[in-house]
Amino acid sequence: QKEVEQNSGPLSVPEGAIASLNCTYSDRGSQSFFWYRQYSGKSPELIMSIYSNGDKEDGRFTAQLNKASQYVSLLIRDSQPSDSATYLCAGNTGNQFYFGTGTSLTVIP
Amino acid sequence: DAGITQSPRYKITETGRQVTLMCHQTWSHSYMFWYRQDLGHGLRLIYYSAAADITDKGEVPDGYVVSRSKTENFPLTLESATRSQTSVYFCASRIYGTVGTDTQYFGPGTRLTVL
């Protein structure tokens, strides 16, 4: 069974700090990885996608992929209270997408 | 407005009844997906469709039926609802071109309660 596991948290960081979210996956055939943000009662929205080993930066967000270790992470720099949400890690193999259970992040003002 | 819409947003039904959840997208994306989200399980893929008249099972397809006669619509039917199908259901469409453009857009969700 293909799985994506996340540190379940909850994670609390002070405003302005770096939040680090981690994810491991079981299927070495997974091609792409995604980080979604989900506010309570809302639908997931895509923050970052990453396909190659290494880092990918987009504004305050940096995704990191290490295929040898089957590890994906998301760093949020200068965390803001508006970043408080659940973050979902996902991988895909072809048309099948597998999601982790999410990590709840609270940014404390 | 462009995007994905789902209806109804909230539904209460009884065990054994047939329920259909509707999903409509205005982008003409080829791929569409149905997920359910439950505490402790995250999002799980029920069915997906690569194009009109092409559907395939996901991780948890039992008890569900899908059809896709038109690109823009992807209804999900619970043939005989059970309490274990109480969940939040999300429809999504996918834009997929070159590497780096794979993105799923989610609808607002349908909260289904089976009594």
Short mmCIF file of C-alpha atoms in Angstrom, two decimals:
data_model
loop_
_atom_site.label_atom_id
_atom_site.label_comp_id
_atom_site.label_asym_id
_atom_site.label_seq_id
_atom_site.Cartn_x
_atom_site.Cartn_y
_atom_site.Cartn_z
CA GLN A 1 0.00 0.00 0.00
CA LYS A 2 1.34 3.36 -0.97
CA GLU A 3 1.56 5.67 2.02
CA VAL A 4 2.49 9.20 2.88
CA GLU A 5 3.22 9.89 6.53
CA GLN A 6 3.44 13.26 8.20
CA ASN A 7 4.44 14.36 11.68
CA SER A 8 0.94 14.85 12.99
CA GLY A 9 1.72 17.77 15.27
CA PRO A 10 0.16 19.96 16.32
CA LEU A 11 2.99 22.35 15.66
CA SER A 12 3.12 25.77 17.25
CA VAL A 13 5.62 28.47 16.31
CA PRO A 14 5.84 32.16 17.23
CA GLU A 15 5.17 34.76 14.60
CA GLY A 16 8.26 35.42 12.50
CA ALA A 17 9.82 32.00 13.18
CA ILE A 18 10.48 29.19 10.73
CA ALA A 19 7.95 26.37 10.63
CA SER A 20 9.25 22.99 9.48
CA LEU A 21 6.85 20.34 8.21
CA ASN A 22 8.00 16.86 7.29
CA CYS A 23 6.70 13.97 5.27
CA THR A 24 7.94 10.52 4.27
CA TYR A 25 6.59 8.30 1.52
CA SER A 26 6.70 4.58 0.88
CA ASP A 27 6.48 4.29 -2.90
CA ARG A 28 9.79 4.83 -4.66
CA GLY A 29 7.83 5.06 -7.90
CA SER A 30 6.16 8.28 -6.77
CA GLN A 31 6.96 10.96 -9.28
CA SER A 32 5.81 14.23 -7.82
CA PHE A 33 5.10 15.68 -4.42
CA PHE A 34 2.76 18.40 -3.31
CA TRP A 35 2.08 20.52 -0.27
CA TYR A 36 -1.48 21.72 0.27
CA ARG A 37 -2.80 24.13 2.88
CA GLN A 38 -6.25 23.55 4.30
CA TYR A 39 -8.02 26.02 6.54
CA SER A 40 -10.64 24.62 8.90
CA GLY A 41 -13.84 23.87 7.03
CA LYS A 42 -12.31 24.71 3.65
CA SER A 43 -10.90 22.76 0.74
CA PRO A 44 -7.19 22.11 0.19
CA GLU A 45 -5.25 24.59 -1.89
CA LEU A 46 -1.90 23.90 -3.52
CA ILE A 47 1.10 25.73 -2.09
CA MET A 48 4.06 23.99 -3.68
CA SER A 49 4.89 21.10 -5.94
CA ILE A 50 8.30 19.50 -6.32
CA TYR A 51 9.56 16.91 -8.76
CA SER A 52 13.34 16.91 -8.54
CA ASN A 53 15.76 16.31 -5.71
CA GLY A 54 16.80 19.45 -3.91
CA ASP A 55 15.10 22.66 -2.88
CA LYS A 56 12.40 24.71 -4.52
CA GLU A 57 11.63 28.16 -3.23
CA ASP A 58 8.51 30.26 -3.70
CA GLY A 59 8.34 33.38 -1.60
CA ARG A 60 8.34 32.40 2.07
CA PHE A 61 7.94 28.71 1.24
CA THR A 62 10.69 26.22 0.48
CA ALA A 63 10.00 22.61 -0.43
CA GLN A 64 12.76 20.04 -0.16
CA LEU A 65 12.81 16.59 -1.76
CA ASN A 66 15.23 13.77 -1.06
CA LYS A 67 14.26 10.75 -3.13
CA ALA A 68 17.01 8.55 -1.70
CA SER A 69 15.60 9.05 1.80
CA GLN A 70 11.99 9.23 0.53
CA TYR A 71 11.57 12.46 2.41
CA VAL A 72 9.77 15.70 1.60
CA SER A 73 9.67 18.82 3.72
CA LEU A 74 8.18 22.28 3.70
CA LEU A 75 9.77 25.26 5.39
CA ILE A 76 7.74 28.38 6.04
CA ARG A 77 9.90 31.39 6.80
CA ASP A 78 8.69 34.46 8.67
CA SER A 79 5.56 32.57 9.77
CA GLN A 80 2.40 34.66 9.99
CA PRO A 81 -0.81 34.03 11.93
CA SER A 82 -2.52 33.61 8.55
CA ASP A 83 -0.32 30.53 7.99
CA SER A 84 -2.23 28.76 10.79
CA ALA A 85 -3.83 25.81 9.01
CA THR A 86 -3.43 22.11 8.36
CA TYR A 87 -0.77 21.24 5.82
CA LEU A 88 -1.21 18.16 3.68
CA CYS A 89 1.64 16.35 1.97
CA ALA A 90 0.79 14.32 -1.12
CA GLY A 91 2.58 12.19 -3.67
CA ASN A 92 1.45 10.72 -6.92
CA THR A 93 2.18 7.72 -9.04
CA GLY A 94 0.57 8.27 -12.41
CA ASN A 95 -2.99 9.36 -11.76
CA GLN A 96 -3.17 8.08 -8.21
CA PHE A 97 -2.60 10.67 -5.50
CA TYR A 98 -1.81 9.75 -1.91
CA PHE A 99 -2.23 12.21 0.94
CA GLY A 100 -0.86 12.27 4.44
CA THR A 101 -3.18 12.92 7.37
CA GLY A 102 -1.92 16.47 7.72
CA THR A 103 0.03 18.55 10.21
CA SER A 104 -1.79 21.26 12.13
CA LEU A 105 0.23 24.47 12.37
CA THR A 106 -0.55 27.34 14.73
CA VAL A 107 1.41 30.57 14.46
CA ILE A 108 1.25 32.46 17.72
CA PRO A 109 1.18 36.28 17.43
CA ASP B 1 -17.88 31.98 -12.09
CA ALA B 2 -15.09 29.71 -13.27
CA GLY B 3 -13.94 26.87 -11.07
CA ILE B 4 -15.31 23.74 -9.45
CA THR B 5 -18.67 23.63 -7.80
CA GLN B 6 -20.17 20.84 -5.74
CA SER B 7 -23.75 20.24 -4.77
CA PRO B 8 -25.26 19.83 -2.36
CA ARG B 9 -22.87 21.37 0.18
CA TYR B 10 -24.56 19.55 3.03
CA LYS B 11 -26.62 16.37 2.93
CA ILE B 12 -28.23 14.21 5.56
CA THR B 13 -29.57 10.86 4.47
CA GLU B 14 -30.53 7.52 5.92
CA THR B 15 -28.86 4.14 5.70
CA GLY B 16 -29.78 2.30 2.53
CA ARG B 17 -30.75 5.34 0.48
CA GLN B 18 -29.12 6.26 -2.80
CA VAL B 19 -27.33 9.57 -2.82
CA THR B 20 -25.69 11.44 -5.70
CA LEU B 21 -23.12 14.13 -5.17
CA MET B 22 -22.60 16.48 -8.09
CA CYS B 23 -19.39 18.05 -9.32
CA HIS B 24 -19.06 20.58 -12.12
CA GLN B 25 -15.97 22.30 -13.47
CA THR B 26 -15.75 25.14 -15.95
CA TRP B 27 -12.11 24.77 -16.97
CA SER B 28 -12.48 21.73 -19.25
CA HIS B 29 -9.70 19.92 -17.38
CA SER B 30 -9.38 16.34 -18.57
CA TYR B 31 -8.82 14.80 -15.16
CA MET B 32 -11.31 14.80 -12.32
CA PHE B 33 -11.17 13.12 -8.94
CA TRP B 34 -13.36 12.25 -5.97
CA TYR B 35 -11.86 12.12 -2.49
CA ARG B 36 -13.26 11.57 0.94
CA GLN B 37 -11.71 13.16 4.00
CA ASP B 38 -12.03 11.60 7.44
CA LEU B 39 -10.27 12.34 10.69
CA GLY B 40 -7.24 10.13 11.04
CA HIS B 41 -7.26 9.09 7.39
CA GLY B 42 -6.64 12.28 5.51
CA LEU B 43 -7.80 12.51 1.92
CA ARG B 44 -8.42 9.19 0.19
CA LEU B 45 -9.05 8.79 -3.51
CA ILE B 46 -12.35 7.12 -4.38
CA TYR B 47 -12.45 7.32 -8.18
CA TYR B 48 -10.86 9.35 -10.88
CA SER B 49 -11.51 10.06 -14.53
CA ALA B 50 -8.97 10.83 -17.21
CA ALA B 51 -11.57 11.99 -19.74
CA ALA B 52 -15.24 11.65 -20.59
CA ASP B 53 -16.30 7.99 -20.43
CA ILE B 54 -12.98 6.95 -18.84
CA THR B 55 -13.05 6.23 -15.12
CA ASP B 56 -10.89 4.19 -12.77
CA LYS B 57 -10.87 3.10 -9.15
CA GLY B 58 -8.85 4.76 -6.47
CA GLU B 59 -7.96 3.58 -3.00
CA VAL B 60 -11.50 3.25 -1.54
CA PRO B 61 -14.04 2.62 -4.35
CA ASP B 62 -16.36 0.10 -2.67
CA GLY B 63 -19.93 1.32 -2.34
CA TYR B 64 -19.49 4.14 -4.85
CA VAL B 65 -20.31 4.53 -8.53
CA VAL B 66 -19.17 7.27 -10.89
CA SER B 67 -19.94 8.32 -14.42
CA ARG B 68 -18.62 10.97 -16.73
CA SER B 69 -20.65 11.52 -19.85
CA LYS B 70 -19.47 15.12 -20.21
CA THR B 71 -16.04 16.58 -19.51
CA GLU B 72 -17.39 19.14 -17.10
CA ASN B 73 -19.46 16.85 -14.86
CA PHE B 74 -18.36 14.02 -12.60
CA PRO B 75 -21.16 12.79 -10.31
CA LEU B 76 -20.52 10.38 -7.45
CA THR B 77 -23.31 8.02 -6.39
CA LEU B 78 -23.59 6.10 -3.17
CA GLU B 79 -25.83 3.24 -4.23
CA SER B 80 -26.91 2.24 -0.72
CA ALA B 81 -25.52 4.62 1.85
CA THR B 82 -23.93 3.27 5.02
CA ARG B 83 -22.91 5.07 8.21
CA SER B 84 -19.26 4.47 7.35
CA GLN B 85 -19.75 6.74 4.33
CA THR B 86 -20.36 9.72 6.56
CA SER B 87 -17.56 12.02 5.49
CA VAL B 88 -16.59 15.19 3.70
CA TYR B 89 -16.35 14.59 -0.04
CA PHE B 90 -14.13 16.69 -2.27
CA CYS B 91 -14.14 16.80 -6.02
CA ALA B 92 -11.01 17.97 -7.80
CA SER B 93 -9.88 18.65 -11.32
CA ARG B 94 -6.32 18.44 -12.56
CA ILE B 95 -4.36 20.44 -15.02
CA TYR B 96 -1.41 18.42 -16.23
CA GLY B 97 0.94 19.45 -18.96
CA THR B 98 4.68 19.56 -18.83
CA VAL B 99 6.65 18.66 -15.71
CA GLY B 100 6.03 21.28 -13.11
CA THR B 101 2.48 22.08 -14.13
CA ASP B 102 0.65 19.28 -12.34
CA THR B 103 -1.97 20.96 -10.16
CA GLN B 104 -5.21 19.81 -8.62
CA TYR B 105 -7.96 22.28 -7.83
CA PHE B 106 -10.46 21.24 -5.21
CA GLY B 107 -14.13 22.04 -4.97
CA PRO B 108 -15.65 23.39 -1.74
CA GLY B 109 -16.68 19.94 -0.51
CA THR B 110 -19.92 18.19 0.43
CA ARG B 111 -20.48 17.22 4.03
CA LEU B 112 -22.51 14.00 4.02
CA THR B 113 -24.07 12.49 7.11
CA VAL B 114 -25.63 9.04 6.95
CA LEU B 115 -27.96 8.28 9.86
#
